[in-house]
Coordinates of C-alpha atoms in Angstrom, one line a residue:
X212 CA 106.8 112.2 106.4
X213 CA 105.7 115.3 105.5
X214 CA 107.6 118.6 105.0
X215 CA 106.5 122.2 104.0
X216 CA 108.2 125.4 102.9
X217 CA 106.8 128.6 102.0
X218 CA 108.0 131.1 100.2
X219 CA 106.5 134.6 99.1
X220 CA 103.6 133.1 99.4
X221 CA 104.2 130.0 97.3
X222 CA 103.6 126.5 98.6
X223 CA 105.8 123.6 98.1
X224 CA 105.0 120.3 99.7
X225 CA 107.5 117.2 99.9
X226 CA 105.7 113.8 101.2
X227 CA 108.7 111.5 101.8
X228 CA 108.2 107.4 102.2
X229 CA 111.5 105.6 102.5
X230 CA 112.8 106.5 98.9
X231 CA 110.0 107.6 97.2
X232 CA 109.2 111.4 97.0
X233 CA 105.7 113.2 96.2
X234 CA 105.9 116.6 95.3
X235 CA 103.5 119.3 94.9
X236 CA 103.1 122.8 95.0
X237 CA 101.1 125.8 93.8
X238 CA 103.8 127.6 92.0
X239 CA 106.2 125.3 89.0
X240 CA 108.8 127.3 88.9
X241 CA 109.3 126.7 92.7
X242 CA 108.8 122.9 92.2
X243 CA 111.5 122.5 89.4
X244 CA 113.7 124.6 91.8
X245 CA 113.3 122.5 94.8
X246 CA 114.0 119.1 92.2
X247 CA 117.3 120.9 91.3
X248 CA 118.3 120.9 95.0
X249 CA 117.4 117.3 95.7
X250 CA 119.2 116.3 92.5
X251 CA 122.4 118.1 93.9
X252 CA 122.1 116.7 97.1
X253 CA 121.0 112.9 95.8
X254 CA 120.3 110.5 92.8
X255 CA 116.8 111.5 92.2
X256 CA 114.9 109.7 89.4
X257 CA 111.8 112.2 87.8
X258 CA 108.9 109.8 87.2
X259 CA 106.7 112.9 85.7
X260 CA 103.6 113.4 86.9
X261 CA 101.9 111.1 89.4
X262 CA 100.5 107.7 88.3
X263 CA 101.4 104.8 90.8
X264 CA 102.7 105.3 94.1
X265 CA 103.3 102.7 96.5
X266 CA 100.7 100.2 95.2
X267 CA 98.5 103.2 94.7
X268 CA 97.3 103.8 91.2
X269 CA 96.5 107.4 90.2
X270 CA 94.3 108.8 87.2
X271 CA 93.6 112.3 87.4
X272 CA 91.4 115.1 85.0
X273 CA 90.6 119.2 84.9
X274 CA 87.9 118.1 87.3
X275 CA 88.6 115.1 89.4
X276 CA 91.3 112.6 90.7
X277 CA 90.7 108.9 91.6
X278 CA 92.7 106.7 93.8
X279 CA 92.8 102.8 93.5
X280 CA 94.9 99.8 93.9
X281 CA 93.8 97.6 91.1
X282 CA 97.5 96.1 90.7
X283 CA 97.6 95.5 94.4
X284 CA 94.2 93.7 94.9
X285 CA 95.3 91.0 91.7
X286 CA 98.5 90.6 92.7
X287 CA 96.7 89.7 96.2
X288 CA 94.7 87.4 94.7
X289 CA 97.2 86.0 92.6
X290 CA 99.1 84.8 95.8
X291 CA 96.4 83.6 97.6
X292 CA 94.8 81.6 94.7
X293 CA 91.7 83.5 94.8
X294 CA 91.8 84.9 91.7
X295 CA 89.3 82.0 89.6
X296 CA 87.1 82.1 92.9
X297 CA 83.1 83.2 93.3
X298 CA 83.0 87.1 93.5
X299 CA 81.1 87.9 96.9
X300 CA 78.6 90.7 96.8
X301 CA 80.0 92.4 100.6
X302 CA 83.3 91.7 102.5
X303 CA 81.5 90.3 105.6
X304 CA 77.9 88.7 105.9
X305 CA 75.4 91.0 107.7
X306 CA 75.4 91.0 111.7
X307 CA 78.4 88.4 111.7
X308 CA 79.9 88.2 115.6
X309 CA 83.0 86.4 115.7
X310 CA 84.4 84.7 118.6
X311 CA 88.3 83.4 120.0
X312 CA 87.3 79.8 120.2
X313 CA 87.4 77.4 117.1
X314 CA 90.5 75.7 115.4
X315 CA 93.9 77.3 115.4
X316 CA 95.3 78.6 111.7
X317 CA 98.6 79.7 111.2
X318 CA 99.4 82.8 112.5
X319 CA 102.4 83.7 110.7
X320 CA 100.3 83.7 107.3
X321 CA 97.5 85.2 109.1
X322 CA 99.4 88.1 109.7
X323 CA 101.0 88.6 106.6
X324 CA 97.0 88.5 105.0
X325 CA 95.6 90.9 107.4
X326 CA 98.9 93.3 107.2
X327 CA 98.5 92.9 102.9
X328 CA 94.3 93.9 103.7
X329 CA 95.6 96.8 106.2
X330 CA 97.7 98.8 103.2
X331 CA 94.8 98.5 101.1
X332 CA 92.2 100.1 103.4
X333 CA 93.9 103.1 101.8
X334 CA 92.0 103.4 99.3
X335 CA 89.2 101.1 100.3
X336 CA 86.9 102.3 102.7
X337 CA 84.7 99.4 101.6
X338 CA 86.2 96.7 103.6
X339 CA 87.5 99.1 106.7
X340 CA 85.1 97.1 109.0
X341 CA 85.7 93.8 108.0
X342 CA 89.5 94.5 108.2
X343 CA 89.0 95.8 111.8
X344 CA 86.9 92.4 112.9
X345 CA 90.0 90.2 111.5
X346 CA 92.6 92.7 113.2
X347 CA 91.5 91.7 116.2
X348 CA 93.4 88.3 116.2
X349 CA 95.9 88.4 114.9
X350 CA 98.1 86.8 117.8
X351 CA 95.2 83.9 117.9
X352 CA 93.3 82.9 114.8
X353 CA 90.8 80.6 114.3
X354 CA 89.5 79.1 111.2
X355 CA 86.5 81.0 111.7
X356 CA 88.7 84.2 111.0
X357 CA 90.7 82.9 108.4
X358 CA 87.2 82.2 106.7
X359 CA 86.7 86.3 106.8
X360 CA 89.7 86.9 105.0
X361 CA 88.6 85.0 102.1
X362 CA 85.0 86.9 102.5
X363 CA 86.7 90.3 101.9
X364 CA 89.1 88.0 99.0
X365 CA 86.3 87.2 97.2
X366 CA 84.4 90.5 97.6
X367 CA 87.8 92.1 95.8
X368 CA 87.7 89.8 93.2
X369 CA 84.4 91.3 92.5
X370 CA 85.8 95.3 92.5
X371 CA 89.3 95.0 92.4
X372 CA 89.4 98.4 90.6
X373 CA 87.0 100.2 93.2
X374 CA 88.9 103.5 94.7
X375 CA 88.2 106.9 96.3
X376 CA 87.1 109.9 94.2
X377 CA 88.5 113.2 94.8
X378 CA 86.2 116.1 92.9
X379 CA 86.6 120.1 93.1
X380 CA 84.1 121.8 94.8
X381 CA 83.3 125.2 96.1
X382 CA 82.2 124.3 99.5
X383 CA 85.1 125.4 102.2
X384 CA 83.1 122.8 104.9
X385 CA 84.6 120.1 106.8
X386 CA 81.9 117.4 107.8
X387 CA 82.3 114.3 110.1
X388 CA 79.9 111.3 110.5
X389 CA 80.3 109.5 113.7
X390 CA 78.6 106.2 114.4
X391 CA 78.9 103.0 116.9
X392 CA 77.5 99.5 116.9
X393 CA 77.1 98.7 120.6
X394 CA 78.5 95.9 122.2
X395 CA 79.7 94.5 118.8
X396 CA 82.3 92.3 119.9
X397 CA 81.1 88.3 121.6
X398 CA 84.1 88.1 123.7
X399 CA 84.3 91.2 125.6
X400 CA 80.8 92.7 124.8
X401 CA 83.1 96.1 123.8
X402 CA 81.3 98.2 121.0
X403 CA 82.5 99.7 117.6
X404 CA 83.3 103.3 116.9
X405 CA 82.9 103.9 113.4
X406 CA 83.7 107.3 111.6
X407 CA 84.5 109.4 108.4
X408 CA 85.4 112.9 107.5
X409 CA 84.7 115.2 104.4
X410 CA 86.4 118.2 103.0
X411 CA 85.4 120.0 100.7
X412 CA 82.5 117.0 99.8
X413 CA 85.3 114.5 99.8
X414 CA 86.0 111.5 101.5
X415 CA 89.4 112.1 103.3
X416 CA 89.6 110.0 106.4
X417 CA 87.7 107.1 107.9
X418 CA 88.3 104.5 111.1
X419 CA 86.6 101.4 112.5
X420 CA 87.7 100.1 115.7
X421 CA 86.2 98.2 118.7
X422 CA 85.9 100.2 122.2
X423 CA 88.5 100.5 124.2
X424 CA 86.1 99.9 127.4
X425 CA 83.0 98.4 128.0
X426 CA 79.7 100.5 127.8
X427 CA 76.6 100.3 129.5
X428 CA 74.1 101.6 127.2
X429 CA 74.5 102.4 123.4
X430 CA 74.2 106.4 124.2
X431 CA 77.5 105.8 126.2
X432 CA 79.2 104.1 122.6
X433 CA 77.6 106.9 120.7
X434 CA 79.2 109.4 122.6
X435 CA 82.5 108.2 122.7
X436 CA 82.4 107.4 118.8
X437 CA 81.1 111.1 118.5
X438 CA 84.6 112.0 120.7
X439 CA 87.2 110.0 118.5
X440 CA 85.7 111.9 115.5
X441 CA 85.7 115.4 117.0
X442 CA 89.1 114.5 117.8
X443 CA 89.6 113.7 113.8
X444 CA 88.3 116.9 112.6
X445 CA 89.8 119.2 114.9
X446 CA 93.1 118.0 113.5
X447 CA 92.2 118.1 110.2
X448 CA 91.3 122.0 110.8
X449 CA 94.8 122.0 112.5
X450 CA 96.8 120.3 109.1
X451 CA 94.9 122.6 107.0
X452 CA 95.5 125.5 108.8
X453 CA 99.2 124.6 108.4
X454 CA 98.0 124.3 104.8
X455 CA 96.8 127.9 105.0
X456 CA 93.3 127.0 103.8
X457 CA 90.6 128.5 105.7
X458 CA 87.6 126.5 106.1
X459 CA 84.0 127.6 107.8
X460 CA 82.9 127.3 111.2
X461 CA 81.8 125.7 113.0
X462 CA 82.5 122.3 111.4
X463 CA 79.8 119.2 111.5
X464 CA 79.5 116.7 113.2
X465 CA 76.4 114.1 111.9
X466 CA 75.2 111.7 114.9
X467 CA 71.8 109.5 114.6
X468 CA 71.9 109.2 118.4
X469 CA 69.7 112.0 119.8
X470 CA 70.5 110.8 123.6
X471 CA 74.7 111.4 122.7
X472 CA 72.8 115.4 121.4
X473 CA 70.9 115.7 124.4
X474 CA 74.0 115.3 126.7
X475 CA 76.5 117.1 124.8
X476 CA 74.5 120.1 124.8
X477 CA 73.2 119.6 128.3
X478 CA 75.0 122.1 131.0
X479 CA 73.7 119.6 134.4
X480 CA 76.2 116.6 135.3
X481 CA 74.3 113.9 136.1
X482 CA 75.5 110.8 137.8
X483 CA 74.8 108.7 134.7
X484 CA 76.6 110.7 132.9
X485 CA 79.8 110.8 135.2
X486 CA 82.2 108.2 134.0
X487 CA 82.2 109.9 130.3
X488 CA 82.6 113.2 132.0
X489 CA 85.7 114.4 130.4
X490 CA 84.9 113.5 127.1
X491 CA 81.3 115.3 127.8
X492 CA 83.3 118.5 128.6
X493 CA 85.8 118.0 125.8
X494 CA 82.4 118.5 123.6
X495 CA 80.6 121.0 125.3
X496 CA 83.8 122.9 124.6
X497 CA 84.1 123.0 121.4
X498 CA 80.4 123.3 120.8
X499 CA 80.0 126.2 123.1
X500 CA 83.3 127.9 120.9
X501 CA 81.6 127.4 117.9
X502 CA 84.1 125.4 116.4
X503 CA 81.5 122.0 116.2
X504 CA 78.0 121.8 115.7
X505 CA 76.5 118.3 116.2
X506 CA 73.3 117.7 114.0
X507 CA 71.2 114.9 114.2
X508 CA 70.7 112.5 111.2
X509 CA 68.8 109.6 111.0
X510 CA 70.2 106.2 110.8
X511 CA 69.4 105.2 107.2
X512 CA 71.6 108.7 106.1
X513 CA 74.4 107.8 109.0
X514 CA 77.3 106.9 106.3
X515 CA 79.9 106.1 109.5
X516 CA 77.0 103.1 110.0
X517 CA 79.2 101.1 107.3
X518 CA 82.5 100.8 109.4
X519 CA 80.2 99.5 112.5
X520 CA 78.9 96.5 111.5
X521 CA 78.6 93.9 108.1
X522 CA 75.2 95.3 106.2
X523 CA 73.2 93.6 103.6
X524 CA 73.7 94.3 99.7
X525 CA 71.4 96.5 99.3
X526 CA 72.2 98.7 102.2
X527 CA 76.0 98.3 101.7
X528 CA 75.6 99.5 97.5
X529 CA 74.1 102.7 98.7
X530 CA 76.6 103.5 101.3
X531 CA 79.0 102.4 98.7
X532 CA 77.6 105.0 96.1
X533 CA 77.5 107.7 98.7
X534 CA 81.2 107.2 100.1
X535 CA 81.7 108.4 96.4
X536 CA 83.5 105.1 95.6
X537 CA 84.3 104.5 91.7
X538 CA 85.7 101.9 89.6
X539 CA 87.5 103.9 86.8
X540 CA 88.2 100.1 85.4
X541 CA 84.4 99.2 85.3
X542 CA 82.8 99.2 81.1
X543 CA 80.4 102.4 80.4

C-alpha cells in the first residue's frame, strides 16, 4: 500500500506491507517529522537506511542502487536440497512446450515452489518466463513440470546473487518493449505476451503470460502483446504524474512485428482486422494524441523476446546483459 503527502512542495512517501514501513522523501526534515508521528501513534522500530526488505537485499551508491535476493534464493535451495546440485546455464531449455498429460506430483508442494519462485520474480526478470510456463498448473502437475522447477533451481544455484540495477540518468523517457511468441502453449494453442518498461533507462516493470484467447495469425498475438504494454506505460505516466515527475512525449513503444505497425497506424477497418477492433482503436488513440509512438525494431534487439519463450545461452546472456542485470556478489 502506498500513501503520499505533499507539503510546500516537499514529498513524503510511505510504502506500507503488513508491518513493515518504507519511507522516503525529498526533504529530511519532513521524513524525521512524519517518524515522530508514527512513533506517537505506534511502536515503530528505525532500522536506518534501507538494506533488506522483505527478502529483498539492497546496496545502494552516489550513482546507483541494486536489488537482489541472494538470502532468499539459498535459503530456497536449502529447503529443496538443491543447493550441492549442477548449476544450469538458463532456467528453461530452448523451445520447451509443455503439456497437462504425464504423471501426477503433489500439488500441495507444487504450489508452495511455484508461489516461493513467484516472490522472487521481483527482482528476477531472468526466470519471469519460465515461472509463467510452471504457473500454469498449478491445480494439475505433472512430473514433467515439477522437472521445470528444478531447471530454474539449478539455474539459481548458478546466480543466486543476480538482481536489477537502478542507475541515474538524464533521460526523462519512458520506453516499452512488447513482444509475443505465437501459439506458445500445446494444450490450447494460446500465445505468449511478453513485455517490459524503462524509465529513465531502467528496468521497472516486466510480464510474461499466455493469451487469454486463441489467435489466428502471429500479427493478431503481436498486437494484443503491443496492447497489454500500452496499457503498462500509460499507467506508469499516470503513477508518475501522481509522483509529479514530468516525462517526454510521446512515450515508446518497440515492436519487431511490422504487420501489428501497419495496422495500428492504418485508418481502414478491414474485416481481418475486426475481432481486435477495440484494441486497434485503443492504439490508434493514443498514437494519434501523441502520447505513443510505436517504432519498429528488429527481433535480435526485441528485449520483451526473453519473457516469450526459453532461448539458448548465448541469446539468453545478452538479453541478460542488456536487462541491466548484475551480480554485486560475483568476484571482480
Amino acid at each position: 500500500m502506498l500513501f503520499k503527502q505533499s507539503n510546500d512542495g516537499r514529498m513524503t512517501i510511505l510504502i506500507v506491507y503488513v508491518d513493515n514501513i518504507i519511507l522516503i522523501g525529498d526533504d529530511t526534515g519532513e521524513v524525521e517529522r512524519l517518524k515522530k508521528v508514527l512513533a506517537t501513534e505506534f511502536e515503530v522500530k528505525d532500522l536506518g537506511q534501507m538494506r533488506y526488505f522483505q527478502g529483498m537485499e539492497v546496496a545502494r551508491s552516489r550513482k546507483a542502487i541494486s536489488i537482489s535476493q541472494r538470502k532468499y534464493v539459498l535459503d530456497l535451495l536449502t529447503e529443496t536440497g538443491m543447493l550441492g546440485c549442477k548449476p544450469s546455464d538458463t532456467p528453461i531449455k530452448a523451445r520447451k512446450k509443455t503439456e497437462s498429460n504425464g504423471k501426477p506430483v503433489d500439488r500441495e508442494r507444487y504450489q508452495q515452489l511455484v508461489g516461493r519462485l513467484i516472490y522472487l520474480s521481483h527482482t528476477r526478470p531472468d526466470i519471469a518466463f519460465a515461472i509463467s510456463v510452471v504457473s500454469q498448473y498449478m491445480h494439475s502437475p505433472k512430473e514433467s513440470h515439477l522437472e521445470v522447477i528444478y531447471k530454474i533451481l539449478k539455474y539459481l544455484k548458478g546466480s543466486p546473487g543476480r538482481g536489477i540495477f537502478f542507475k541515474k540518468s538524464d533521460s526523462k523517457k519512458v520506453e516499452i518493449y512488447t513482444d509475443a511468441d505465437w501459439a506458445r502453449s500445446a494444450d490450447d494453442r494460446r500465445s505468449t505476451t511478453g513485455y517490459c518498461t524503462y524509465v529513465w533507462g531502467n528496468l521497472v516493470t516486466w510480464r510474461s503470460k499466455k493469451q487469454s484467447v486463441v489467435a489466428r495469425n502471429s500479427a493478431e498475438t503481436e498486437f494484443r502483446a503491443v496492447a497489454q504494454g500500452m496499457c503498462e506505460g500509460l499507467w506508469l505516466q499516470k503513477l508518475l504524474e501522481e509522483l509529479n515527475i514530468t516525462i517526454e512525449l510521446p512515450i515508446k513503444l518497440y515492436c519487431d512485428n511490422k504487420a501489428a505497425i501497419s495496422i495500428s497506424h492504418n485508418h481502414i477497418q478491414h474485416d481481418k482486422t475486426k475481432h481486435i477492433e477495440v484494441d486497434r482503436h485503443f492504439i490508434k488513440e493514443k498514437i494519434e494524441k501523441g502520447i505513443i509512438c510505436m517504432t519498429y525494431i528488429p527481433t535480435r534487439e526485441q528485449l520483451a523476446d526473453i519473457f516469450t519463450k526459453g532461448l539458448q545461452k548465448s541469446s539468453f546472456e545478452d538479453f541478460i546483459c542488456k536487462l541491466d542485470m548484475i551480480n554485486i556478489y560475483d568476484p571482480t
